Short mmCIF file of C-alpha atoms in Angstrom, two decimals:
data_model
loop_
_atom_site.label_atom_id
_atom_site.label_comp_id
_atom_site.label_asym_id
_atom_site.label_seq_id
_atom_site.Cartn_x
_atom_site.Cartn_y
_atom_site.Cartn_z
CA UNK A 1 157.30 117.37 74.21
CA UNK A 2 156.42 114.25 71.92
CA UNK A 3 155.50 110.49 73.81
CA UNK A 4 156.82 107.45 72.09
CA UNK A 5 154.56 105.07 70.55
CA UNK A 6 153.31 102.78 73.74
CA UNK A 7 154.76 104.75 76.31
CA UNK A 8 151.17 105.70 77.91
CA UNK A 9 150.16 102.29 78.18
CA UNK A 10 151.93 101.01 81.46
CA UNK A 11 152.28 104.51 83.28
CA UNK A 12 148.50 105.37 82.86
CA UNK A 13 146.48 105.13 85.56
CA UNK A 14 143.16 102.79 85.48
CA UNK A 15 139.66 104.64 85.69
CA UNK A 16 138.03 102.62 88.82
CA UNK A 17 134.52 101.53 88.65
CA UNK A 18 131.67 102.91 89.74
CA UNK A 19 131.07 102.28 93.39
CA UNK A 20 128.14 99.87 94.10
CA UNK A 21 125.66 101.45 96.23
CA UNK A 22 125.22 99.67 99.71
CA UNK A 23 122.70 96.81 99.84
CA UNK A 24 121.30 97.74 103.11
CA UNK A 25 120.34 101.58 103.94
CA UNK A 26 120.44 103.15 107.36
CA UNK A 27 116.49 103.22 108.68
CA UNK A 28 116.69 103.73 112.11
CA UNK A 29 119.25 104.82 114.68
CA UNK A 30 119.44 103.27 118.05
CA UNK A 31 117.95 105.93 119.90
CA UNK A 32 114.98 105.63 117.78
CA UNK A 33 114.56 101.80 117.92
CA UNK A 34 115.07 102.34 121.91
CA UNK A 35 112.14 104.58 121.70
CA UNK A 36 109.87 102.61 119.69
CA UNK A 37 110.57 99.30 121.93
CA UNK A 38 110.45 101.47 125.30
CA UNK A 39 107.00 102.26 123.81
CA UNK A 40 105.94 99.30 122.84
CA UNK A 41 106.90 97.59 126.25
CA UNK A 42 104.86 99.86 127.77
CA UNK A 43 101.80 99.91 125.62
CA UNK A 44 101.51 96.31 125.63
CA UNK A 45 101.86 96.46 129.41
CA UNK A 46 98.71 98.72 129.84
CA UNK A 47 97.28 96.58 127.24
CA UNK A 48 97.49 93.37 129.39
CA UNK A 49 96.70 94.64 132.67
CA UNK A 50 93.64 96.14 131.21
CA UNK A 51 92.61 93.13 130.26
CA UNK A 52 92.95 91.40 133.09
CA UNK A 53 91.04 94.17 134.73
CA UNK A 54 88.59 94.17 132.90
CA UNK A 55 88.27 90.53 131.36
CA UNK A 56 86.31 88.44 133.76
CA UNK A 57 88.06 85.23 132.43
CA UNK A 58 91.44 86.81 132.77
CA UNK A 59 91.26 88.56 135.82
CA UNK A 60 90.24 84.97 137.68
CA UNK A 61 93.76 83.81 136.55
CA UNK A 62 96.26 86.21 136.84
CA UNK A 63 94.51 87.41 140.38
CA UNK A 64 96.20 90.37 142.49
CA UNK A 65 93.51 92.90 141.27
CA UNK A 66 95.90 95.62 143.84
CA UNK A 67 99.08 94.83 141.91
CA UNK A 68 97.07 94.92 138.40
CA UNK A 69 95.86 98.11 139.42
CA UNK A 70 99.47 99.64 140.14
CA UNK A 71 101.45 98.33 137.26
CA UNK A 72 98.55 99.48 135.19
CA UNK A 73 98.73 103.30 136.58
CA UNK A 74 102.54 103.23 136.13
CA UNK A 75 103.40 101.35 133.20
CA UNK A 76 100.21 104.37 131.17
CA UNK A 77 102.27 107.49 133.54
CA UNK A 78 105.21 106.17 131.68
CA UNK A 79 104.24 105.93 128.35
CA UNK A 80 105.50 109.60 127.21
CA UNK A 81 108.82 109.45 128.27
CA UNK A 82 110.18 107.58 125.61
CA UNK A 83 108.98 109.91 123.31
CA UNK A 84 110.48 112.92 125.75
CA UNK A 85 113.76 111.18 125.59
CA UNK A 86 113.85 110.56 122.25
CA UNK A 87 113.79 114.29 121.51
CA UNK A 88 116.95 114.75 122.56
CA UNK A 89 117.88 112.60 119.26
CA UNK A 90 118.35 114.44 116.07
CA UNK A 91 117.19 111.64 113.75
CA UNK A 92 114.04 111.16 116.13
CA UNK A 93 113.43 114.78 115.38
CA UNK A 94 113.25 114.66 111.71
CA UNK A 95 111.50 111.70 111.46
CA UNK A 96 108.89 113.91 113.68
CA UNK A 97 109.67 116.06 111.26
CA UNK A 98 108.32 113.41 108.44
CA UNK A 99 105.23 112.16 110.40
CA UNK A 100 103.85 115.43 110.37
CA UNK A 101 104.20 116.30 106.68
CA UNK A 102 100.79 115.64 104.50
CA UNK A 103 101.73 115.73 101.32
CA UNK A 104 100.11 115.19 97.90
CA UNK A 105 102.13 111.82 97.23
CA UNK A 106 100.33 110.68 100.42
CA UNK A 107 96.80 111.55 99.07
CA UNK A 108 97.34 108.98 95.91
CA UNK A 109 98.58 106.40 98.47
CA UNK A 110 95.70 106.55 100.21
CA UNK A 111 93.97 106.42 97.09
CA UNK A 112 95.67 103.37 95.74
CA UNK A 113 94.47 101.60 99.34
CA UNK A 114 91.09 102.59 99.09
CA UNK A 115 90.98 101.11 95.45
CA UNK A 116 93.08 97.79 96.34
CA UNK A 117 95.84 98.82 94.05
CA UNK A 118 98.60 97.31 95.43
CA UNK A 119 101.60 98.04 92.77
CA UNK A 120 104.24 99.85 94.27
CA UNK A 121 104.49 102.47 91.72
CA UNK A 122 100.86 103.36 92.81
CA UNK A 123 101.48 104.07 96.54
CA UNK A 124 104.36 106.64 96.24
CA UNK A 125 105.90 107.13 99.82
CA UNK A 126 108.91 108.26 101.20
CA UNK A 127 110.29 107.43 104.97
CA UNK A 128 106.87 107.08 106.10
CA UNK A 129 103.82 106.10 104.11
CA UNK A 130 100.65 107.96 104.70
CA UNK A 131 99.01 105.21 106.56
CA UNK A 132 102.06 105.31 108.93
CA UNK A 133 101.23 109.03 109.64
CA UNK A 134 97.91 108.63 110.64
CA UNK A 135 98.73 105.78 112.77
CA UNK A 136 101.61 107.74 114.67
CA UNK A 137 99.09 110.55 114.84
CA UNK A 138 96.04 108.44 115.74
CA UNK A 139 98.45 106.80 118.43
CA UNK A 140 99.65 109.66 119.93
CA UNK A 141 96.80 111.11 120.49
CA UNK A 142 94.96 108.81 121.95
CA UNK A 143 97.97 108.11 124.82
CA UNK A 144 97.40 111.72 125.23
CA UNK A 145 93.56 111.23 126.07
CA UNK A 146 93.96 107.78 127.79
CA UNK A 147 96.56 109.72 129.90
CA UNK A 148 94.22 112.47 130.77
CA UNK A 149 91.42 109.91 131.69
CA UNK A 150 93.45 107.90 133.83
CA UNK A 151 94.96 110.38 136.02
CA UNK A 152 91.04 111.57 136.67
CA UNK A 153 90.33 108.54 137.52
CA UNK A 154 93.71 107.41 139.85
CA UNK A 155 93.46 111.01 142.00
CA UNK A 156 89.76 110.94 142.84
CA UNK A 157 89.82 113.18 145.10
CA UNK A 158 90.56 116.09 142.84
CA UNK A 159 87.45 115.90 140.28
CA UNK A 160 83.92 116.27 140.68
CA UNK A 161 82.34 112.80 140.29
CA UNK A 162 80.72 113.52 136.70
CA UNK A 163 84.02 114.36 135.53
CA UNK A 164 85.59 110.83 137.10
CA UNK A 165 82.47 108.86 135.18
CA UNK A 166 83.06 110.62 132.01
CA UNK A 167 86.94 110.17 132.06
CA UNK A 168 85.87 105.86 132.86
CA UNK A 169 83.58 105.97 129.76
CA UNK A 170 85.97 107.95 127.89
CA UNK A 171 88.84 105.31 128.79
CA UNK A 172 87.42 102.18 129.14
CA UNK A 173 86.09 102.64 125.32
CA UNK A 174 89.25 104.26 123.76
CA UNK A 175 91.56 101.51 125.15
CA UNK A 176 89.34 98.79 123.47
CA UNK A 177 90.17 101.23 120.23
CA UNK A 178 93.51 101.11 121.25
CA UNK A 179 94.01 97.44 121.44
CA UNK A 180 91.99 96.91 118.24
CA UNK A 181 94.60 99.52 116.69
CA UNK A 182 97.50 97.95 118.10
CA UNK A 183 96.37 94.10 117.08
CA UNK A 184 96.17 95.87 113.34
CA UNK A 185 99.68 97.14 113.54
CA UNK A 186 101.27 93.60 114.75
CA UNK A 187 99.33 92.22 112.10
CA UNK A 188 101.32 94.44 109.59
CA UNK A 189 104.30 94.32 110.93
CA UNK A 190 104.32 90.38 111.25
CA UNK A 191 103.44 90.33 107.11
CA UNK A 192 106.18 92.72 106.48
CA UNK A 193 109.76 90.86 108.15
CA UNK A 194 111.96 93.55 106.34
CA UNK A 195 110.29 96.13 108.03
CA UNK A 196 110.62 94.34 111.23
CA UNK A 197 114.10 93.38 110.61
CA UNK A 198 114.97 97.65 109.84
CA UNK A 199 113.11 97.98 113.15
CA UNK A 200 115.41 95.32 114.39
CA UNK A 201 118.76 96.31 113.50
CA UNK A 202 118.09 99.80 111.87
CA UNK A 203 118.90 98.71 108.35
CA UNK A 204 116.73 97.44 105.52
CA UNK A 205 117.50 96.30 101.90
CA UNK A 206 117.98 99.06 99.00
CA UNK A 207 115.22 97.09 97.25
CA UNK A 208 112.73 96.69 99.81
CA UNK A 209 113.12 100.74 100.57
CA UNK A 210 112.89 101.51 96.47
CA UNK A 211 109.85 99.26 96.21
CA UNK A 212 107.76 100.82 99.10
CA UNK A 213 109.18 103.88 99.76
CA UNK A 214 110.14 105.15 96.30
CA UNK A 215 110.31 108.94 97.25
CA UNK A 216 112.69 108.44 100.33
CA UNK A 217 115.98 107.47 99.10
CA UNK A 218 115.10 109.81 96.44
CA UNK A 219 114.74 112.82 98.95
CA UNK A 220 117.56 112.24 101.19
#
């Protein structure tokens, strides 16, 4: 069967353009961003009673040493449970997942810190740079260990003395760590507001994702 001259013209069918890829990615679901500001409500709650515990200045002006105390023990027995929720979240699981792969991307980012070398192709990362991962391990951790300590401390009638003084040592010092730790991660996350904003509302520009995490768009 022969066409006539011009008769594909109107009947063919235009090839559509490629499809623009989305400005914003997906970061975070909202289980996960419940999690992290569950967390951080908490955390910042031990952090402030402690202070006013322990700091003299502090303690003469928010007063109520007894309901300190309490809010204190509860707010630190409380800290985990985010995280237990969270597991039942599939997306909280592979991030998991992510924290607690090493990999040898992560070595040359932590290279490229120790030399100053701030260009982005320098500090390959994907979800979760390797300064992240220490952090989230560093962090859990040491709720693990403050936990520990505290409940030594709260049930004193359960321990031996020398085991209540070393738990006080042990916590008293590791929560100054903690707060110093925590004052460094505000820090970042106040000079970074597209990572607060993905923390916000789980989403984060394409080019803000390619420039610091290069591998993670690449591996999903």
């Amino acid at each position: 069967m022969t066409s006539t001259p011009g008769s594909a013209g109107p009947t063919a069918a235009a090839t559509p353009p490629p499809a623009e890829p989305p400005v914003r990615v997906r970061r975070f679901t909202r289980a996960e961003r419940w999690v992290h500001r569950t967390t951080a409500a908490l955390m910042l709650t031990c952090v402030m009673t402690a202070a006013a515990l322990y700091v003299p200045q502090i303690a003469e002006l928010v007063g109520r040493r007894h309901l300190v105390v309490t809010v204190h023990e509860w707010a630190g027995v409380l800290l985990p449970v985010p995280f237990l929720l969270g597991l039942a979240s599939a997306a909280f699981r592979a991030d998991l997942r992510r924290l607690n792969r090493f990999g040898p991307h992560d070595r040359t980012w932590l290279r490229a810190v120790r030399r100053r070398d701030r260009r982005s192709a320098s500090r390959p990362a994907g979800k979760f740079n390797a300064g992240q991962k220490i952090y989230a391990a560093w962090i859990a951790g040491a709720i693990l260990v403050m936990l520990g300590t505290g409940l030594l401390m709260w049930f004193t009638d359960l321990t031996p003395l020398v085991w209540r003084t070393g738990a006080t040592f042990v916590h008293d010092w590791l929560s100054l760590a903690v707060g110093i730790a925590l004052a460094g991660h505000i820090a970042m996350a106040l000079a970074d507001p597209e990572a607060r904003r993905g923390m916000r509302t789980g989403s984060v520009e394409r080019r803000w994702a390619r420039d610091h995490h290069s591998r993670w768009l690449k591996d999903e």
